[in-house]
Each structure stands twice: as C-alpha cells, then as structure tokens.
Amino acid sequence: MKLYIIANRLPVKVQRTEGGGFEFQRSEGGLATGLASLDTHNETHWIGWPGIHTEDPVERAAITEALEKMQFHPVFLNETQILNYYEGYSNNVIWPLCHYFYAYIEYQTLYWESYKEVNELFLEKAESLAVAGDVAWVQDYQLMLLPKLLRERIKGLSIGYFHHIPFPSYELFRVLPERAELLEGLLGADLIAFHTHDYMRHFVSAVERVLLLRFALDRVIVRNRTVHVDALPMGINFDLYHNAILDPLVQEKASVFRENYGGSKLVLSVDRLDYSKGILHRLKGFELFLKENPAYLERVSLVMIVVPSRDRVERYAELKKNIDETIGNINGAYSTMNWTPVYYFYHGLPFEELLALYHIADIALVSPLRDGMNLVAKEYVAAKRDQPGVLILSEMAGAAIELSDAVTINPNDVVQISDALSYALDMSKEEQLDALKRMQAQVSRHSVHLWAKRFMDELMGIRLKNMENDQKRLVGVQAEKIRKAYRKAKSRLFILDYDGTLSAFKNRPEDAKPNAEILDTLIRLTADPMNKVVISSGRDHTTLENWLGHLNLDMAAEHGAFYKEKGVWHKKEGPMVWDAEILSIFQAFIDKTPRSKLEMKETALVWHYRRVDAWLGTMREQQLVEALMEPCSRLNLQIMRGDKIIEVKSPNFTKGSEAKRLLKQAKYDFICAIGDDTTDEDTFRALPKSAITIKVGGVSDQARYYVLMQAETLPLLNFWMDDTSTSD
Ligand code: GDG
C-alpha cells in the first residue's frame, strides 16, 4: 500500500541555478513533518505543483526526474492555469468565501473552467501512479473536485480529504454557482475532516441543504458508499518549537534581539499579508492601547512580521499601503528618540530568528478576523518553554477552541484588543506560567504527529469497515447462494416491510400505493404454495387492505396491533393512544413545524417530518420526544423513533412480537425478512440466526445482509424466483 499526499504545492522549493540547472530544497511545513512521523511501513509519495513555471519539455523532464527521486511527483501548471485556477478560483473565489469576505469575491466563469481543468490534471498524475489498495490524502480547497474524480477513475483507492481553511455557514456557501459540484467533489472521499466541529457542522448543513442528502450523525450515504466527516484539529511539531531555544544559534539571536529592543515589553505578531488576518484592526487596537495607557509609552513595542504575499494583486497592494500608512501614523505620533512603537518587517524570517522572537516575546497578539486554525498561536505557546508570556488569541481562529487558556478577543473590536493588551501586561508571572503550562500540555499532546495518525487511523478504520460491510452486501455470490437455498427449501416464510422496502418513500405517504412492479412481484411470490408471505408494516390496516387486500397474503398492520390471517383481520388488545393530552402535544408541534403532519391510526399516532427542513426537523423531533415523555410513561405508551417519524403506540405490539407469533405457527426451512426501518430490526432480532435478514439502505448489526437501496429489493426477490439453468 502506498500513501499519496495530494496538495496544491509540493513541499519543495525549486530554483534555477546560474548554470541553467535547478536546485531543490525540501521545505518542511507542518504537514510534511506530521506525515514523516507516521508510524507506517508504507511508502509516502507527494503529488503537487512544484511552484516553478516552465513550459519547456526538457526542463520539465529534468525537474520531474530529480523530484521523483524524492518521491515527489510534479503537476506542471501553465501561466493561464496559475492565473485562473490558483489566483482566480482558489484565491479570489473560495478563499474569500470561506473566510466570510463575501464582497471580496471576484468571480469569472473562466476561473471555474480552469479549476476543473487543473483538478483533472492532478487526477491524471494520480492515475498514472496509484492502484487499488493505495491511499490518497487530498489537501485543501484548491482540490475540492479531486476526491470524486479519484473515486470514479481509480477503483479500490481509499480517499481522505482535509480542509485547512474554515468551512462557511450554508447561508454563505449557497451563493456559489458551483456549490453542488464542489460538495459532490468532496463526497468522493471516504473521510472528510476539518479543524473544528463548527466547520464540520457547516459542511453537514451545506450537504443536507444543497444536495438534499441526510446525515446520520457523522456519516452520510452517497449512492453506494458511506462518507464520514470529522473534526481533527491540526497540531504542530511540538518538540521542534519547544526545544528550539536549546540551539545556541537561536539563543544568540534571542539575546541580540533582547538587547536591540532595550527594556521594552514586546508584543509579537506574525502573519502572511492577507485581509483575513486582521492586521489593520490589530494596529488600530495597539494605537488605542497607546492612547489610553500613557504609562506604557516607551515601555511596550509591537513587532510585526508580515510575510509578503500576492502584493501585485490590487486588493493586497491596497492592504499593504494601508498597513504602511497606519504604521507610519502610529510611529509618527508616538515615537521618541529612545523608542519605536511598531517595528515592522515586510519579509519572512529564517526559522532561528522567528523562534528567537517567539521565545522572547512577552505577548503574542494573534488576531485574525477568520483563520482555519492558526499555527503561529500554537508555535508561540510551545516556544516559550519555561518563560512567562501571554497569548492573546482571536476567537475567530480555529485554534481558540483548543487554547482556552489564552486571553481571547473578538478581533473586530479594537477596544477589546486594547483592553486585552493592558490585561496581559498586568498578569502576574505565575498566572502567565499557569496558563502557558496548560496550553503546552494541550499542544504537546495534540501534535501534528497525532493529527496525521488520527486521520490515517480513521481512514484505515473506514476502509476495514467498508471491507467487512462489503461481505454483508447482498450481491453476486451471496445472492446466488441464497437463491440455491430458496430452491431447495420446501416451506418458506417471507416477512416484508412495505414503505422503504417494497415501495420507495414518497413525500406524501398516501402516494406510496403499490405499482405494477410491486404487485407483479408479490403475485409471483404468493403463487408458489410453498411460500407464506406476510407484509409487516407500521401502516394502518385499512390502507394495507385497500392496497394489497386482493392478494393471497397475510398482513400485520400498525406494528402487529392488527393482523390478517386466512382473509380475516384480528385486533390485539392494548392501551388507547388517542388521549386528549397527547393529541394536543402533537397538534402544537404540527402548528410550529411547517410541512410536518400527523397520521392517526387506530392504535398509534405518528408525526411525520420527512419534508421538514433538516435542522428544524432534528430540533423539533427532540423537543417532541421530551414533551411526550411524561404523559406517555404515565399512560404506559411507547415512543418510537423511526425514519423521519415519531410514533406513539402501545408497547404490547412490535414487529418483533408479530414475527414470534408467526414462527409459532409452522416450521419453515427458509425464513427471509426484509426491512429498512429501526422497527424492522425488531423483526430481525426475533428470528433465528439462520434466517436471511436483509436491511435496506445500509448495514445493520441486527441483519445478516444489506442492500443499499430500496430499488434493489424487488429485483432481488425476482432473481430468487427466476428459473435459470445456471442456478443449480
Ligand atoms: C492554512 C490555514 C491553518 C510565518 N512567518 C514565517 C514563518 N511562518 C510560518 C509559521 C507557521 C506558518 O508559517 C503559518 O501558519 P498558518 O496556520 O497560518 O498556516 P497556513 O498554511 O498559511 O494556512 C490556517 C493552516 O493552513 C494549517 O491547517 O492553520 O488557518 O489558513 O508555521 O511559523 N516561518 C518562518 N519565517 C517567517 O517569517 N520560518
């Protein structure tokens, strides 16, 4: 098994040398470090853009040859693709959208075309390398279409996807014309993970609303597969940052910096130039702090590292201009001969210098307006080692969820930034060390190594489960084996659920009338005198009688409260559900839940919410159960959660008790039960282990087999009955 990490950028820097050749330097980002530590015997390969532009086939071949020795497989992009796929759709559409900068979206159809084209290019590269049994782990928003493409073209590949930036609320995501394609693209993966549960929640709601799929907790069935989602916050290489100060070079830098900045307290900020980072708000907050705290003048400086990024793009150039001007104004107004309020570096620093700064900074001011995670916050915490220091952290950064001992701020509120600075400066050394210690424990445990391991373990777990589930799936050999057993048997019992099993779900329950295919199959099945066929449904007996009463079969209605045998209906005794109090509770919920409805059966009341908005339905369902709990226990009634229904009925009858009653009547050498609902699991449980129990719609622990969808049920029954020469 090989692991392919597929990311927009390869973790390597390729540069032209003066002699016309190329120089290659590995760049050990967080991701590369985390993956390098994976305790696996599998080969890890990377697929990505090498970051250098050349259209010359000879140069491309030379770069490819050199990179492949490092197990890096380059995908070359031309200038138009870099402009339209990378700068365009990725950075001018998805990036601002996911960071809630809706007005910054610069949309062009051309961008989308290029985004699709480049995702296909990545697929082509993957296709030339990966085979069944391998694993592909796709990284981030530049490649959202890739999981689906990989799924379609490389059979037997396990696919994971990690989204490094925020996933926005549905209300924002829905504005994208390509919202459905992007979500479908991601759903090609087996596991989709985000930094926080909030992003995961937004993704789930976007999928439910845009694609009209329904999640069951953290999973959703997409065609014939289950896709899992999870929140797995990314960590850092803790030891690297924690131990950095032990390096004499870092120590030397630290003492030089300390000396240069004199006795000033240092507030540090480190970001890439981007509007999501809140750099201007931060400066305004610092300015306010100086204005309101004259005692700190000449005693506190802000050291601001801004790593250049896209500053040829107008919006970024403008941001840079504003930053330059704001800093100019602050320094102009407050500087003295001995003191500079803001030290500003518009360039990246070597690792050793960055670490020296982390170590000596009294405060790290991490105040993005939105940030998927923000690793700088975690790096600062680790690098402080045993020195005091305070982390001021934006509540809009994913990291704020884990780093609850930071001083948190709303980064839009400059007053809060200013107040947080004075609060942090007033904190005692003990308070600072206490908070740091707790955060260090968190960051050291939840390292990038653990993050990568947890993702891979989860993906491998899903792969294993899928393999086990494949064994339970009723197709091919399994279906053939059962057909043989069917042939041999002399006395067969069929217990068949109706809705969702024989008939597809309809928005209006009364529309689920048996069609010709259902009737033909049942007529065929009941024509064999060795078959006893029972329809076991939660529906009322009048409807069942109207729809199926003319057939030669038995029925159990309302979960066995009524049963029909030899053409006659019988009713079992149980408590009455039409209690005024219960009815009024149901009525109140119907009134406040648009599109929900009440079905009134003789022995049960059923609240249907299939057509209700997913979020509202889930909330109302829980509220309704809570409201029903007390009166139902007083009246000895059972509350049952089914597939988008809540049913109140007597506990005396269940589909299971009905199955037991049927078993007592005769000896069978072939028993088959098929159903899609939790109530059918009562039937499965009541039957002997040897019975052919089949869950419709996905695996179930109670059933021996499953079919993925209702549409497979009738063909399966017909297949067993078909007379073909190859079957014996
Ligand atoms: C995405 C998401 C999410 C910065 N300046 C210098 C320097 N850095 C290093 C830091 C840190 C990294 O760059 C920036 O961390 P981010 O967390 O912002 O990561 P990105 O990859 O830019 O962003 C983000 C992340 O993915 C991970 O999922 O946290 O929310 O936007 O490691 O140390 N390094 C050096 N000199 C610098 O001047 N050497």
Short mmCIF file of C-alpha atoms and ligand atoms in Angstrom, two decimals, residues 28-31 95 99 139-141 162-166 195 199 232-236 241 269-272 276-277 305-308 345 347-355 358 368 370-380 396-399 451, ligand 1:
data_model
loop_
_atom_site.label_atom_id
_atom_site.label_comp_id
_atom_site.label_asym_id
_atom_site.label_seq_id
_atom_site.Cartn_x
_atom_site.Cartn_y
_atom_site.Cartn_z
CA GLU A 28 9.41 21.07 5.97
CA GLY A 29 5.96 22.56 6.55
CA GLY A 30 3.70 21.24 9.30
CA LEU A 31 2.04 18.75 7.02
CA TRP A 95 -10.66 31.79 -0.15
CA HIS A 99 -13.18 33.47 5.27
CA GLN A 139 -5.26 18.53 0.96
CA ASP A 140 -7.30 21.67 0.93
CA TYR A 141 -9.54 23.94 -1.04
CA PHE A 162 -8.59 17.64 4.81
CA HIS A 163 -9.93 21.19 4.60
CA HIS A 164 -7.37 23.57 6.13
CA ILE A 165 -9.44 26.75 5.97
CA PRO A 166 -12.83 27.47 7.55
CA HIS A 195 -10.12 21.67 12.06
CA TYR A 199 -16.69 23.84 10.16
CA LEU A 232 -9.50 16.79 13.66
CA PRO A 233 -7.61 19.93 14.68
CA MET A 234 -4.13 20.08 13.22
CA GLY A 235 -1.22 20.46 15.60
CA ILE A 236 2.45 21.36 15.35
CA TYR A 241 9.39 24.53 18.75
CA SER A 269 2.53 39.29 15.55
CA VAL A 270 3.35 37.03 12.59
CA ASP A 271 1.18 36.60 9.53
CA ARG A 272 1.08 36.40 5.80
CA SER A 276 -8.36 37.70 6.77
CA LYS A 277 -5.55 38.29 9.27
CA ILE A 305 6.24 40.35 10.87
CA VAL A 306 4.24 40.35 7.67
CA VAL A 307 5.21 37.76 5.11
CA PRO A 308 4.75 39.15 1.59
CA PHE A 345 9.18 43.71 8.85
CA HIS A 347 9.61 39.87 4.81
CA GLY A 348 9.83 36.36 6.21
CA LEU A 349 12.45 35.48 8.81
CA PRO A 350 14.73 32.46 8.98
CA PHE A 351 13.39 29.80 11.33
CA GLU A 352 16.01 30.56 14.02
CA GLU A 353 15.10 34.25 14.13
CA LEU A 354 11.38 33.54 14.26
CA LEU A 355 11.93 31.11 17.14
CA TYR A 358 8.71 33.70 19.89
CA PRO A 368 -7.13 37.07 12.59
CA ARG A 370 -11.01 34.40 10.36
CA ASP A 371 -8.48 31.60 10.34
CA GLY A 372 -8.93 27.89 9.75
CA MET A 373 -6.59 27.04 12.63
CA ASN A 374 -3.57 29.38 13.01
CA LEU A 375 -0.42 27.50 13.83
CA VAL A 376 1.50 30.60 14.98
CA ALA A 377 -0.55 30.60 18.19
CA LYS A 378 0.47 27.02 18.95
CA GLU A 379 4.09 27.62 17.96
CA TYR A 380 4.34 30.58 20.36
CA MET A 396 -12.31 33.54 15.14
CA ALA A 397 -9.24 31.30 14.80
CA GLY A 398 -9.79 27.55 14.87
CA ALA A 399 -7.02 27.35 17.49
CA TRP A 451 -3.20 14.64 13.94
C1 GDG B 1 -3.65 27.31 6.33
C2 GDG B 1 -4.84 27.94 7.05
C3 GDG B 1 -4.21 26.69 9.11
C4 GDG B 1 5.13 32.55 9.15
N1 GDG B 1 6.01 33.54 9.02
C5 GDG B 1 7.23 32.99 8.99
C6 GDG B 1 7.08 31.61 9.11
N2 GDG B 1 5.76 31.37 9.21
C7 GDG B 1 5.15 30.04 9.40
C8 GDG B 1 4.61 29.90 10.79
C9 GDG B 1 3.52 28.85 10.60
C10 GDG B 1 3.07 29.09 9.17
O1 GDG B 1 4.05 29.88 8.52
C11 GDG B 1 1.75 29.85 9.10
O2 GDG B 1 0.77 29.14 9.78
P1 GDG B 1 -0.77 29.12 9.37
O3 GDG B 1 -1.50 28.40 10.45
O4 GDG B 1 -1.23 30.48 9.03
O5 GDG B 1 -0.72 28.16 8.08
P2 GDG B 1 -1.03 28.32 6.51
O6 GDG B 1 -0.52 27.10 5.86
O7 GDG B 1 -0.53 29.60 6.00
O8 GDG B 1 -2.63 28.32 6.43
C12 GDG B 1 -4.56 28.05 8.54
C13 GDG B 1 -3.11 26.02 8.30
O9 GDG B 1 -3.40 26.01 6.90
C14 GDG B 1 -2.89 24.59 8.75
O10 GDG B 1 -4.02 23.80 8.51
O11 GDG B 1 -3.75 26.86 10.43
O12 GDG B 1 -5.68 28.58 9.20
O13 GDG B 1 -5.11 29.23 6.51
O14 GDG B 1 4.06 27.57 10.69
O15 GDG B 1 5.64 29.54 11.65
N3 GDG B 1 8.13 30.76 9.12
C15 GDG B 1 9.37 31.31 9.02
N4 GDG B 1 9.56 32.64 8.87
C16 GDG B 1 8.53 33.50 8.86
O16 GDG B 1 8.73 34.71 8.74
N5 GDG B 1 10.43 30.50 9.03
#
